[in-house]
Amino acid sequence: MQTPMAKLDDTLVRLGGVEKSFGAVKALVGVDLDIFRGECVGLVGHNGAGKSTLMNILAGVVAPDVGQFLIDGTEQRGYSPSGAKSHGIRCVFQELSVCPNLTVAENARVFHPSIRGFGWRRRAARLITEKLDEIFPGHGIAPSSLIADIAIGRRQMVEIARAFTVSDQPARLVILDEPTSSLDAQTAGQLLAHIRRSVASGLSCILISHILGEVLTTCDRIVVMRDGTVVAAGPAQAFDRARLIAAMGSAETKAERTTGPKAGLPRDGAPVRVRMRPARQQGDLELIAHEGDIVGLAGLAGHGQTALLLETFAASRRRNGRRNVTAPVAFVAGDRQSDGVFPLWSISRNIGIRSLAALRVGPFISQRLEDGLAGRWRARIGIRTQDTQDNILSLSGGNQQKALFARALASDARIVLMDDPMRGVDHSTKLEVYDLIRKEANSGRTFLWYTTETEELTNCDRVYVFRDGVIVAHLAGADVTEEQVIQSSFSGAP
Amino acid sequence: MSQAVVALFRRPWIWSFVGALFVWLAAVAFTGGTGAGGMLTAALSLAVFTVIVGLGQMFVVTLGPGNVDLSLPANIGLASAVAMKTMGGDDHLIALGLCLAVGAGIGVGMVNYLLIRALRIPPIIATLSASFFIQSIDISYGRGLQIKPPDGFADFTNIQILGVPLLALIILVFTLGASVTLHRTIFGRSVSAIGQNIRAARLAGVRVDLVRFATYVLCGGLGGLDGALLAGYFHGANVDIGNEYLLASIAVVVIGGTSVAGGKANVPGVWGGALFLVLLLTMLNTFGVSAGVRLLLTGLIIVAVVTVAGGAKPERQ
Amino acid sequence: MQAAAAASRATDMRRMIRAMLPALSLALVVAAIAYLNPRAISYFGFTLMLNLAIPIALATMAQMFVIAGNDLDLSIGPFVGFVCCITATLLHDTPGLGVLALLGCVGIYAALGALIHLRNLPSIVVTLGMSFVWQGATILLLPKPGGSAPQWLQDIMSVKTPFVPFPIVAAVIVAAIGYFGLMRTSYGAILRGAGGNPVALRRAGWSLLRAKMTLFALTGLFGVLSGMALVGITTSADANIGNGYTLLSIAGVILGGGEFTGGRVSPVGAVIGALTMAMAASPLLTFMHIPPDWQVAANGAILIIVLAARVLITRRDEAL
C-alpha cells in the first residue's frame, strides 16, 4: 500500500479548529489534534487549559461550537455518548463516573448495553473481574461489592478496568483523565504498564496527567495545552520535564516570583494563628501558621488538604476551637460552582456576603456601603466588569475567582484559607493575585494555601506535604522545590 | 413611560396579578357586573389568611430544594384552638390568646427544625411527621371545642374601611416589613445565600443552622397567628380549619414567582398568588361548577404554572 | 493494613445491622402484639390484622419507584382513591372502558415523569397539584360513596391459602416481583443507577428521560394495582378511601431502608416496611389501648423512632 494511504488509515480521530465557549468563558479557542492508531498521547497543561473540555467533546458529552471532528475520516454530526461508544471511544473521567449505589458488576453492565437477558449478572461480573485481574493483579475487589462500600482507590481501579472491557463494541481509544490521582505507586505502575501493552496491541490512549514523570515515560507523543489551545506537540523523546513546564507556561512565574519579598523561615516571634492536626495524624507533626505566614498545603489531589482547611474553618466557628484558630477566618473556594459563587446574585452582593455586619446602617444593610466595598475591590484586584451590579456569572471564570478573593480579603478575616483557588484562572490573573497575597501577608494576614500546582508553592514561606490524610513532610525556605514536594508526596519522607 | 411598563412586565410577580385580574374580569363578566366590588372585598378578606402563611412558606422554600413546611395545616388548627380556649370569649384576653397562639406556632417551628437537624431527615418528612403529632394534640386538646371568639376579636377581623378589610391593610404593612427583612437584613440575605448554595453559604461565614432555625420558627409563628385570626374570622376553632392552607401556601409561593430551586424569593407575588387563587375559586363558584371540577382545575392550574415557571436550568457539564 | 481490615469489618457490621433494621422493626411490632394479645398470633389473627396490608404494600412499592429516581409522589393516596373509584364504577360496569382508563392513568404518570425531567421541576409541587386533580376527578366520578368492585376482584382478594394467611403470601409475591424487577434485571440496574449518578448514566449513553418515565410509569402501575386490591377488599369505594396512603407509602419505603436520594431503595425492605406500618397503624395501637385521638401521632412517632435509630446506626462524620 502507498504511504499516503497508510498514513490516512492510521488516523483514528482528527480535530480541526475546534472551539467551545461556556457563556463568557472560552474553554477552547481553535484546537487541532490528530490521534493515530496504536499510540499513547500525553495531554498536559495547567488546570483550565481546556483538557477536560477536549475530553468531553471526544466523549460526546459536550458538542463543539465550531470546528471539524472526524473519526476514521468521517465527519461526525449529532455525536453523542452512545456514538462515542459505538466508535470505541472510552473515557475515564476525573470525577468518578460509577454509580455508588450499584455493585461493581452492575456498573460494568451500565457501560455495556449489550449485557442483558438471562445470566447478565454473571457475564458482567466475569467481564469486569477478568479485566481487573489483567490490569491490577491482586486487586482484591469482589464484583458483588457495592461501589459505596469500597475505598476510593479501588473505585478508580473499577472505573479504569471498565473502560478497557470489550463486549460487542470495540475499544479503540481510551482517554484517561488523571487516572492515577487516587492510586498508590504500585497500582499506578500496573496501570501504566497495561497502557503500554494495550498500545502495543493496537489500542490508542490519551493520558491526561499532572504527574509529568508518568507522561514522559508512558507516552509516545505529548501535546501541551494552554489557554484553550495546543501550544506544543511532539514525540515524547523531544521533551523533558523542564521543557514541558516551560511549554505549559510557568517559566514566567518563576522569573517574576523573585520580585516578591520572601521571609522564608517560620516567624517564631509572631503570634500563632493556626495550630491544627489532621484527625488521623500520629507523631508530633502538626500544622502551625503564624501571623503573616503564607503556608502551603501540598501533595497529590485529595489527600486530606481540603479536609484540613475545612476542619480549620469549622474550628474557627466553634467556641472551643478558638484555642487553635485565634482570629476570624475567611475561605476562598477553588471549586467555584459548588463552594463559592452565589449564582443569582450580583458581583457586589457576592463580594459583600462575608462582610454584611460591617455594611449595615442601623439594622439594615446599606446598598451604598456594599457597592462602595465592591467598587474599591474591583479597582484593587482588577475585576474586569463594567458594573458591579451585573450578575456574577457574567464574569469569566478567572474574574469570578477574583471576586471570591475580594470577598475574603475585604472581610475582617485575619486568616485566609485557600482551597486550590487558581483552578481555571489565567496566567496574568495568577500573577496579580500572587502579588496581592504577598502584600496582604506583609500586612499581617495569614494564608493557608492548598494548591495542586506545585510551582505555585514557591510563593509560600513554608509547605506541609500531605499523603493519605496526614502530614508527611514539612519543607521550609530553600527546600520548597517542586522535586522535593513531589518526592515527599510519593515516598512520604522529606 | 413605556420603558416603565416593560420593566414592570419583566417582574416575575406581575403575572400573578395579571392572572388575578383576568379571573376577576371573567367572574364579573359572568355576573354582568353585579357584585364586582363585593367580590374584591371578599377576595381581600380571604386572601389575607393565605398571604400570612404564604410569607412564612416563602422564606422556608427560599432555603433551597426540599425545604417546605407541611405542618402548617396542623399548626393552624392547633393555634386556632389555643387562641379560642385562652380567650374564652373574654375581650380582655384577646392579646394573651394571640400571644399564646403565636407561641404555639413558634413551638411547632422549633420542633420541626429539631427533627430536621437531629435526625437529618428531609424537611418534608420531618414536618409531615411533626404534623401528625400536632394533629393528635389538637384533636385531644380541642375535643368538642365550640367556644366562640370574643365579640371584640371577631369584629376586629371583619372591620372594613371603604370596602377594604382592616386586616388586609395591617398585613400589607407587615408584607412591606417582610420585604425589607428579605432584602435589607442579614437574616434575609442569609436565607437567600443558603437557598442558592448551602455549602458556599457556610464557607462564606453565614450562620446556616441559626438562620434555618429562625426561618422554620418564623414560618411556625406565622402559622400560629393565622390560626388565631382564622378562628376569629370564621367564629370558632376547628381541627380542619387549616387544611386548605397546605397546598395554598405552597401554590401562592410558586405562582408568585419565588423559585422552588431556592435562593430567590418574591414578596409581592405572594399577594398576587393569593388573590389569584381566591378569585379563581370565586370565579368557579360564580360559574356554578361542582366541587370536583373546582379541585381538578385548581390542581391543573398549579401544575401548569409550575411547568411554565420552570425549574432551575440543568447545570452545565 | 490491619486497621483497614478492621475498619472494613466495622463497615460490614454496620451495613448488616442496617440491612436487618426493617426486619427487626417488624419483629418488634409482632412481638409487641404477641405480648399484648397472644391470640392475635394465629392464621385468623394475621388474616385480620393484615387485612389492608396488600394495598399498602403495593402503594409502598409504587412510592419506592419514584424515590429510586430521587423524586417523591405526594399524590399517591388520592391516586389510589381515584383508581378505587374507577374500579368500582367503570371497570365494574364497562370493563373495556375501565381497563382503558386504568392504562390511561399509567400513561399520565409516565407523562408526569417526562414533564418533571424535561422541565426540571420539583416533583413535590407537581404531585401536590396532581393530588388535587385526582381528588377532583374522584368526586366527579363518584360523588357519594358506593359503586361495587368486580366480583372476580373480590374473589381474588378473599382467597384462603393453606397454612399461611393470604396477605403474607401476597406480600411475598409482591416483594419477589419488585426484587427481581428492580434488583435483578439488567434494566433495573440502569433505573437504580439513574438515581445514584445520573451524570454517569448519561455519559454511558443512557436516556435519563426514558429512565424517569419508566420509574413514574411503574409508580402508576403499582398505584393502579394498589387501588384495585383495596377496592377488592372493601368491595365499594368512597372518595377519601386512599387518604392515608401517601404517608403510609413514604413511611414504608423509609422503614424498609430506602433513602430519599442516591437511588438507594430496597423492594424487599419496602414490603417489610409496609407490613410494619400496616400492623402498627391500627392493630398494635388498638391492643395498646391507645385512644383513637393519638393513633395519628403514634404513626408519626414510629416513623421518627425508626429514622432516629437509623441515624444512630449509620452516623458518619459529616464533612461540613
PDB file of N, CA and C in Angstrom, chain B residues 115 118-122 124-125 128-129 132-133 136-137 139-140 143 202-203 247 250 260 290 292-293 295-296 299-300 303 306-314 317, chain C residues 72 115 119-122 124-126 128-130 132-133 135-137 139-140 199 202-203 247 250 260 293-297 300-301 303-304 307-308 311 315-316 318 320:
ATOM      1  N   LEU B 115     -36.297  18.184  64.508  1.00  0.00           N
ATOM      2  CA  LEU B 115     -36.364  16.909  63.791  1.00  0.00           C
ATOM      3  C   LEU B 115     -35.459  16.932  62.566  1.00  0.00           C
ATOM      4  N   ALA B 118     -31.680  17.091  64.060  1.00  0.00           N
ATOM      5  CA  ALA B 118     -31.199  15.979  64.876  1.00  0.00           C
ATOM      6  C   ALA B 118     -31.281  14.666  64.113  1.00  0.00           C
ATOM      7  N   LEU B 119     -32.327  14.493  63.324  1.00  0.00           N
ATOM      8  CA  LEU B 119     -32.476  13.225  62.620  1.00  0.00           C
ATOM      9  C   LEU B 119     -31.955  13.290  61.200  1.00  0.00           C
ATOM     10  N   ARG B 120     -31.535  14.469  60.780  1.00  0.00           N
ATOM     11  CA  ARG B 120     -31.033  14.668  59.419  1.00  0.00           C
ATOM     12  C   ARG B 120     -31.994  14.079  58.399  1.00  0.00           C
ATOM     13  N   ILE B 121     -33.291  14.311  58.607  1.00  0.00           N
ATOM     14  CA  ILE B 121     -34.255  13.841  57.626  1.00  0.00           C
ATOM     15  C   ILE B 121     -34.715  15.033  56.812  1.00  0.00           C
ATOM     16  N   PRO B 122     -35.119  14.782  55.574  1.00  0.00           N
ATOM     17  CA  PRO B 122     -35.564  15.889  54.730  1.00  0.00           C
ATOM     18  C   PRO B 122     -36.724  16.615  55.395  1.00  0.00           C
ATOM     19  N   ILE B 124     -39.437  17.673  54.360  1.00  0.00           N
ATOM     20  CA  ILE B 124     -40.772  17.191  54.020  1.00  0.00           C
ATOM     21  C   ILE B 124     -41.242  16.163  55.035  1.00  0.00           C
ATOM     22  N   ILE B 125     -40.382  15.180  55.299  1.00  0.00           N
ATOM     23  CA  ILE B 125     -40.774  14.105  56.198  1.00  0.00           C
ATOM     24  C   ILE B 125     -40.829  14.615  57.634  1.00  0.00           C
ATOM     25  N   LEU B 128     -43.908  16.661  58.052  1.00  0.00           N
ATOM     26  CA  LEU B 128     -45.089  15.795  57.931  1.00  0.00           C
ATOM     27  C   LEU B 128     -45.266  14.986  59.219  1.00  0.00           C
ATOM     28  N   SER B 129     -44.173  14.383  59.713  1.00  0.00           N
ATOM     29  CA  SER B 129     -44.252  13.612  60.949  1.00  0.00           C
ATOM     30  C   SER B 129     -44.720  14.504  62.086  1.00  0.00           C
ATOM     31  N   PHE B 132     -48.365  15.141  62.284  1.00  0.00           N
ATOM     32  CA  PHE B 132     -49.233  14.098  62.856  1.00  0.00           C
ATOM     33  C   PHE B 132     -49.334  14.225  64.365  1.00  0.00           C
ATOM     34  N   PHE B 133     -48.197  14.550  64.974  1.00  0.00           N
ATOM     35  CA  PHE B 133     -48.212  14.799  66.414  1.00  0.00           C
ATOM     36  C   PHE B 133     -49.154  15.950  66.746  1.00  0.00           C
ATOM     37  N   SER B 136     -52.759  15.232  66.487  1.00  0.00           N
ATOM     38  CA  SER B 136     -53.272  14.464  67.610  1.00  0.00           C
ATOM     39  C   SER B 136     -53.462  15.344  68.838  1.00  0.00           C
ATOM     40  N   ILE B 137     -52.467  16.197  69.093  1.00  0.00           N
ATOM     41  CA  ILE B 137     -52.590  17.106  70.230  1.00  0.00           C
ATOM     42  C   ILE B 137     -53.844  17.957  70.059  1.00  0.00           C
ATOM     43  N   ILE B 139     -56.510  17.314  68.252  1.00  0.00           N
ATOM     44  CA  ILE B 139     -57.761  16.542  68.374  1.00  0.00           C
ATOM     45  C   ILE B 139     -58.106  16.342  69.842  1.00  0.00           C
ATOM     46  N   SER B 140     -57.100  15.992  70.631  1.00  0.00           N
ATOM     47  CA  SER B 140     -57.425  15.682  72.012  1.00  0.00           C
ATOM     48  C   SER B 140     -57.604  16.950  72.846  1.00  0.00           C
ATOM     49  N   ARG B 143     -61.081  18.855  71.705  1.00  0.00           N
ATOM     50  CA  ARG B 143     -62.244  17.987  71.528  1.00  0.00           C
ATOM     51  C   ARG B 143     -63.548  18.738  71.821  1.00  0.00           C
ATOM     52  N   ARG B 202     -22.169  28.476  54.014  1.00  0.00           N
ATOM     53  CA  ARG B 202     -21.452  28.166  55.240  1.00  0.00           C
ATOM     54  C   ARG B 202     -20.010  28.671  55.148  1.00  0.00           C
ATOM     55  N   LEU B 203     -19.383  28.423  53.989  1.00  0.00           N
ATOM     56  CA  LEU B 203     -17.987  28.817  53.837  1.00  0.00           C
ATOM     57  C   LEU B 203     -17.840  30.337  53.743  1.00  0.00           C
ATOM     58  N   LEU B 247     -51.717  23.225  50.451  1.00  0.00           N
ATOM     59  CA  LEU B 247     -51.437  23.468  49.036  1.00  0.00           C
ATOM     60  C   LEU B 247     -51.429  24.956  48.747  1.00  0.00           C
ATOM     61  N   ILE B 250     -48.122  26.730  49.493  1.00  0.00           N
ATOM     62  CA  ILE B 250     -47.059  26.403  48.538  1.00  0.00           C
ATOM     63  C   ILE B 250     -47.396  27.005  47.168  1.00  0.00           C
ATOM     64  N   VAL B 260     -38.663  27.583  43.370  1.00  0.00           N
ATOM     65  CA  VAL B 260     -38.653  26.397  44.222  1.00  0.00           C
ATOM     66  C   VAL B 260     -37.259  25.797  44.294  1.00  0.00           C
ATOM     67  N   SER B 290     -69.058  22.269  39.997  1.00  0.00           N
ATOM     68  CA  SER B 290     -69.117  21.414  41.177  1.00  0.00           C
ATOM     69  C   SER B 290     -67.768  21.403  41.900  1.00  0.00           C
ATOM     70  N   GLY B 292     -65.897  18.954  42.474  1.00  0.00           N
ATOM     71  CA  GLY B 292     -64.937  18.122  41.761  1.00  0.00           C
ATOM     72  C   GLY B 292     -64.194  18.915  40.698  1.00  0.00           C
ATOM     73  N   VAL B 293     -64.932  19.644  39.887  1.00  0.00           N
ATOM     74  CA  VAL B 293     -64.311  20.445  38.826  1.00  0.00           C
ATOM     75  C   VAL B 293     -63.393  21.498  39.434  1.00  0.00           C
ATOM     76  N   LEU B 295     -61.686  21.401  42.273  1.00  0.00           N
ATOM     77  CA  LEU B 295     -60.430  20.770  42.697  1.00  0.00           C
ATOM     78  C   LEU B 295     -59.557  20.451  41.488  1.00  0.00           C
ATOM     79  N   LEU B 296     -60.207  19.851  40.484  1.00  0.00           N
ATOM     80  CA  LEU B 296     -59.479  19.423  39.293  1.00  0.00           C
ATOM     81  C   LEU B 296     -58.791  20.609  38.629  1.00  0.00           C
ATOM     82  N   GLY B 299     -55.866  22.045  40.714  1.00  0.00           N
ATOM     83  CA  GLY B 299     -54.681  21.209  40.575  1.00  0.00           C
ATOM     84  C   GLY B 299     -54.004  21.414  39.235  1.00  0.00           C
ATOM     85  N   LEU B 300     -54.783  21.395  38.166  1.00  0.00           N
ATOM     86  CA  LEU B 300     -54.215  21.534  36.823  1.00  0.00           C
ATOM     87  C   LEU B 300     -53.529  22.888  36.658  1.00  0.00           C
ATOM     88  N   VAL B 303     -50.185  22.865  38.412  1.00  0.00           N
ATOM     89  CA  VAL B 303     -49.186  22.120  37.631  1.00  0.00           C
ATOM     90  C   VAL B 303     -48.756  22.946  36.418  1.00  0.00           C
ATOM     91  N   VAL B 306     -46.439  25.846  37.454  1.00  0.00           N
ATOM     92  CA  VAL B 306     -45.097  25.360  37.780  1.00  0.00           C
ATOM     93  C   VAL B 306     -44.339  25.003  36.513  1.00  0.00           C
ATOM     94  N   THR B 307     -45.071  24.388  35.571  1.00  0.00           N
ATOM     95  CA  THR B 307     -44.415  23.980  34.331  1.00  0.00           C
ATOM     96  C   THR B 307     -43.909  25.194  33.554  1.00  0.00           C
ATOM     97  N   VAL B 308     -44.770  26.225  33.474  1.00  0.00           N
ATOM     98  CA  VAL B 308     -44.379  27.418  32.720  1.00  0.00           C
ATOM     99  C   VAL B 308     -43.237  28.134  33.434  1.00  0.00           C
ATOM    100  N   ALA B 309     -43.356  28.250  34.769  1.00  0.00           N
ATOM    101  CA  ALA B 309     -42.307  28.926  35.530  1.00  0.00           C
ATOM    102  C   ALA B 309     -40.995  28.152  35.419  1.00  0.00           C
ATOM    103  N   GLY B 310     -41.090  26.826  35.351  1.00  0.00           N
ATOM    104  CA  GLY B 310     -39.905  26.003  35.150  1.00  0.00           C
ATOM    105  C   GLY B 310     -39.044  25.886  36.378  1.00  0.00           C
ATOM    106  N   GLY B 311     -38.195  24.884  36.383  1.00  0.00           N
ATOM    107  CA  GLY B 311     -37.280  24.698  37.492  1.00  0.00           C
ATOM    108  C   GLY B 311     -35.953  25.330  37.171  1.00  0.00           C
ATOM    109  N   ALA B 312     -34.957  25.003  37.981  1.00  0.00           N
ATOM    110  CA  ALA B 312     -33.611  25.500  37.716  1.00  0.00           C
ATOM    111  C   ALA B 312     -33.122  24.868  36.419  1.00  0.00           C
ATOM    112  N   LYS B 313     -32.335  25.626  35.671  1.00  0.00           N
ATOM    113  CA  LYS B 313     -31.772  25.051  34.450  1.00  0.00           C
ATOM    114  C   LYS B 313     -30.767  23.979  34.833  1.00  0.00           C
ATOM    115  N   PRO B 314     -30.696  22.920  34.032  1.00  0.00           N
ATOM    116  CA  PRO B 314     -29.712  21.889  34.328  1.00  0.00           C
ATOM    117  C   PRO B 314     -28.305  22.502  34.347  1.00  0.00           C
ATOM    118  N   GLN B 317     -22.243  21.070  31.914  1.00  0.00           N
ATOM    119  CA  GLN B 317     -21.371  19.906  32.104  1.00  0.00           C
ATOM    120  C   GLN B 317     -20.017  20.315  32.629  1.00  0.00           C
TER     121      GLN B 317
ATOM    122  N   LEU C  72     -40.444  12.261  44.732  1.00  0.00           N
ATOM    123  CA  LEU C  72     -41.394  11.886  45.764  1.00  0.00           C
ATOM    124  C   LEU C  72     -42.785  12.070  45.178  1.00  0.00           C
ATOM    125  N   LEU C 115     -42.434  15.246  32.112  1.00  0.00           N
ATOM    126  CA  LEU C 115     -42.561  16.672  32.409  1.00  0.00           C
ATOM    127  C   LEU C 115     -41.547  17.085  33.479  1.00  0.00           C
ATOM    128  N   ARG C 119     -38.561  19.630  32.235  1.00  0.00           N
ATOM    129  CA  ARG C 119     -38.605  21.000  32.736  1.00  0.00           C
ATOM    130  C   ARG C 119     -37.858  21.129  34.048  1.00  0.00           C
ATOM    131  N   ASN C 120     -37.273  20.020  34.501  1.00  0.00           N
ATOM    132  CA  ASN C 120     -36.504  20.040  35.739  1.00  0.00           C
ATOM    133  C   ASN C 120     -37.341  20.593  36.899  1.00  0.00           C
ATOM    134  N   LEU C 121     -38.552  20.033  37.052  1.00  0.00           N
ATOM    135  CA  LEU C 121     -39.489  20.538  38.053  1.00  0.00           C
ATOM    136  C   LEU C 121     -39.328  19.795  39.381  1.00  0.00           C
ATOM    137  N   PRO C 122     -39.713  20.453  40.456  1.00  0.00           N
ATOM    138  CA  PRO C 122     -39.716  19.750  41.743  1.00  0.00           C
ATOM    139  C   PRO C 122     -40.914  18.807  41.806  1.00  0.00           C
ATOM    140  N   ILE C 124     -42.277  17.397  44.216  1.00  0.00           N
ATOM    141  CA  ILE C 124     -43.207  17.622  45.331  1.00  0.00           C
ATOM    142  C   ILE C 124     -44.350  18.526  44.893  1.00  0.00           C
ATOM    143  N   VAL C 125     -44.011  19.625  44.237  1.00  0.00           N
ATOM    144  CA  VAL C 125     -45.041  20.589  43.867  1.00  0.00           C
ATOM    145  C   VAL C 125     -45.954  20.004  42.796  1.00  0.00           C
ATOM    146  N   VAL C 126     -45.344  19.340  41.810  1.00  0.00           N
ATOM    147  CA  VAL C 126     -46.153  18.777  40.727  1.00  0.00           C
ATOM    148  C   VAL C 126     -47.125  17.743  41.280  1.00  0.00           C
ATOM    149  N   LEU C 128     -48.150  17.403  44.335  1.00  0.00           N
ATOM    150  CA  LEU C 128     -49.122  18.035  45.226  1.00  0.00           C
ATOM    151  C   LEU C 128     -50.278  18.595  44.397  1.00  0.00           C
ATOM    152  N   GLY C 129     -49.954  19.226  43.273  1.00  0.00           N
ATOM    153  CA  GLY C 129     -51.001  19.713  42.372  1.00  0.00           C
ATOM    154  C   GLY C 129     -51.828  18.558  41.834  1.00  0.00           C
ATOM    155  N   MET C 130     -51.124  17.464  41.471  1.00  0.00           N
ATOM    156  CA  MET C 130     -51.845  16.308  40.932  1.00  0.00           C
ATOM    157  C   MET C 130     -52.780  15.708  41.961  1.00  0.00           C
ATOM    158  N   PHE C 132     -54.688  17.205  43.877  1.00  0.00           N
ATOM    159  CA  PHE C 132     -55.977  17.893  43.735  1.00  0.00           C
ATOM    160  C   PHE C 132     -56.713  17.404  42.493  1.00  0.00           C
ATOM    161  N   VAL C 133     -55.945  17.179  41.442  1.00  0.00           N
ATOM    162  CA  VAL C 133     -56.560  16.684  40.216  1.00  0.00           C
ATOM    163  C   VAL C 133     -57.243  15.341  40.467  1.00  0.00           C
ATOM    164  N   GLN C 135     -58.219  14.078  43.323  1.00  0.00           N
ATOM    165  CA  GLN C 135     -59.358  14.253  44.225  1.00  0.00           C
ATOM    166  C   GLN C 135     -60.574  14.759  43.460  1.00  0.00           C
ATOM    167  N   GLY C 136     -60.335  15.782  42.638  1.00  0.00           N
ATOM    168  CA  GLY C 136     -61.439  16.339  41.862  1.00  0.00           C
ATOM    169  C   GLY C 136     -62.056  15.294  40.955  1.00  0.00           C
ATOM    170  N   ALA C 137     -61.200  14.548  40.258  1.00  0.00           N
ATOM    171  CA  ALA C 137     -61.696  13.534  39.334  1.00  0.00           C
ATOM    172  C   ALA C 137     -62.488  12.471  40.090  1.00  0.00           C
ATOM    173  N   ILE C 139     -64.214  12.848  42.880  1.00  0.00           N
ATOM    174  CA  ILE C 139     -65.528  13.371  43.264  1.00  0.00           C
ATOM    175  C   ILE C 139     -66.455  13.421  42.056  1.00  0.00           C
ATOM    176  N   LEU C 140     -65.897  13.779  40.908  1.00  0.00           N
ATOM    177  CA  LEU C 140     -66.723  13.826  39.699  1.00  0.00           C
ATOM    178  C   LEU C 140     -67.248  12.440  39.336  1.00  0.00           C
ATOM    179  N   VAL C 199     -25.291  11.631  36.005  1.00  0.00           N
ATOM    180  CA  VAL C 199     -24.268  12.079  35.059  1.00  0.00           C
ATOM    181  C   VAL C 199     -23.552  10.878  34.452  1.00  0.00           C
ATOM    182  N   ARG C 202     -25.689   9.241  31.863  1.00  0.00           N
ATOM    183  CA  ARG C 202     -25.748   9.964  30.599  1.00  0.00           C
ATOM    184  C   ARG C 202     -24.453   9.778  29.821  1.00  0.00           C
ATOM    185  N   ARG C 203     -23.346   9.804  30.546  1.00  0.00           N
ATOM    186  CA  ARG C 203     -22.061   9.609  29.878  1.00  0.00           C
ATOM    187  C   ARG C 203     -21.961   8.237  29.256  1.00  0.00           C
ATOM    188  N   LEU C 247     -48.737   9.019  53.217  1.00  0.00           N
ATOM    189  CA  LEU C 247     -47.792   8.883  54.327  1.00  0.00           C
ATOM    190  C   LEU C 247     -47.380   7.427  54.502  1.00  0.00           C
ATOM    191  N   ILE C 250     -44.730   6.431  51.926  1.00  0.00           N
ATOM    192  CA  ILE C 250     -43.406   7.033  52.150  1.00  0.00           C
ATOM    193  C   ILE C 250     -42.768   6.394  53.369  1.00  0.00           C
ATOM    194  N   PHE C 260     -33.964   8.933  50.527  1.00  0.00           N
ATOM    195  CA  PHE C 260     -34.644   9.850  49.620  1.00  0.00           C
ATOM    196  C   PHE C 260     -33.798  10.198  48.408  1.00  0.00           C
ATOM    197  N   ASP C 293     -57.650   9.246  69.277  1.00  0.00           N
ATOM    198  CA  ASP C 293     -57.100  10.590  69.109  1.00  0.00           C
ATOM    199  C   ASP C 293     -55.608  10.549  68.821  1.00  0.00           C
ATOM    200  N   TRP C 294     -54.923   9.648  69.463  1.00  0.00           N
ATOM    201  CA  TRP C 294     -53.460   9.659  69.417  1.00  0.00           C
ATOM    202  C   TRP C 294     -52.897   8.676  68.424  1.00  0.00           C
ATOM    203  N   GLN C 295     -53.747   7.965  67.684  1.00  0.00           N
ATOM    204  CA  GLN C 295     -53.208   6.976  66.746  1.00  0.00           C
ATOM    205  C   GLN C 295     -52.412   7.644  65.633  1.00  0.00           C
ATOM    206  N   VAL C 296     -52.877   8.805  65.196  1.00  0.00           N
ATOM    207  CA  VAL C 296     -52.143   9.512  64.146  1.00  0.00           C
ATOM    208  C   VAL C 296     -50.754   9.874  64.651  1.00  0.00           C
ATOM    209  N   ALA C 297     -50.706  10.386  65.887  1.00  0.00           N
ATOM    210  CA  ALA C 297     -49.425  10.765  66.464  1.00  0.00           C
ATOM    211  C   ALA C 297     -48.529   9.545  66.591  1.00  0.00           C
ATOM    212  N   GLY C 300     -46.784   8.824  63.424  1.00  0.00           N
ATOM    213  CA  GLY C 300     -45.661   9.736  63.250  1.00  0.00           C
ATOM    214  C   GLY C 300     -44.498   9.327  64.135  1.00  0.00           C
ATOM    215  N   ALA C 301     -44.825   8.914  65.371  1.00  0.00           N
ATOM    216  CA  ALA C 301     -43.771   8.557  66.329  1.00  0.00           C
ATOM    217  C   ALA C 301     -42.985   7.354  65.851  1.00  0.00           C
ATOM    218  N   LEU C 303     -42.449   6.398  62.840  1.00  0.00           N
ATOM    219  CA  LEU C 303     -41.573   6.842  61.746  1.00  0.00           C
ATOM    220  C   LEU C 303     -40.345   7.548  62.305  1.00  0.00           C
ATOM    221  N   ILE C 304     -40.587   8.446  63.254  1.00  0.00           N
ATOM    222  CA  ILE C 304     -39.471   9.219  63.809  1.00  0.00           C
ATOM    223  C   ILE C 304     -38.498   8.302  64.560  1.00  0.00           C
ATOM    224  N   LEU C 307     -36.356   6.406  62.066  1.00  0.00           N
ATOM    225  CA  LEU C 307     -35.370   7.291  61.447  1.00  0.00           C
ATOM    226  C   LEU C 307     -34.263   7.623  62.428  1.00  0.00           C
ATOM    227  N   ALA C 308     -34.649   7.829  63.692  1.00  0.00           N
ATOM    228  CA  ALA C 308     -33.644   8.137  64.710  1.00  0.00           C
ATOM    229  C   ALA C 308     -32.711   6.955  64.886  1.00  0.00           C
ATOM    230  N   VAL C 311     -30.241   6.897  62.102  1.00  0.00           N
ATOM    231  CA  VAL C 311     -29.191   7.906  62.237  1.00  0.00           C
ATOM    232  C   VAL C 311     -28.141   7.432  63.229  1.00  0.00           C
ATOM    233  N   ARG C 315     -24.346   6.758  61.744  1.00  0.00           N
ATOM    234  CA  ARG C 315     -23.726   8.073  61.900  1.00  0.00           C
ATOM    235  C   ARG C 315     -22.319   8.072  61.305  1.00  0.00           C
ATOM    236  N   ARG C 316     -22.124   8.959  60.400  1.00  0.00           N
ATOM    237  CA  ARG C 316     -20.779   9.119  59.831  1.00  0.00           C
ATOM    238  C   ARG C 316     -20.326  10.530  60.119  1.00  0.00           C
ATOM    239  N   GLU C 318     -19.706  13.887  59.323  1.00  0.00           N
ATOM    240  CA  GLU C 318     -20.264  14.636  58.213  1.00  0.00           C
ATOM    241  C   GLU C 318     -19.263  15.713  57.827  1.00  0.00           C
ATOM    242  N   LEU C 320     -18.471  18.937  56.734  1.00  0.00           N
ATOM    243  CA  LEU C 320     -19.089  20.271  56.704  1.00  0.00           C
ATOM    244  C   LEU C 320     -20.481  20.307  56.125  1.00  0.00           C
TER     245      LEU C 320
END
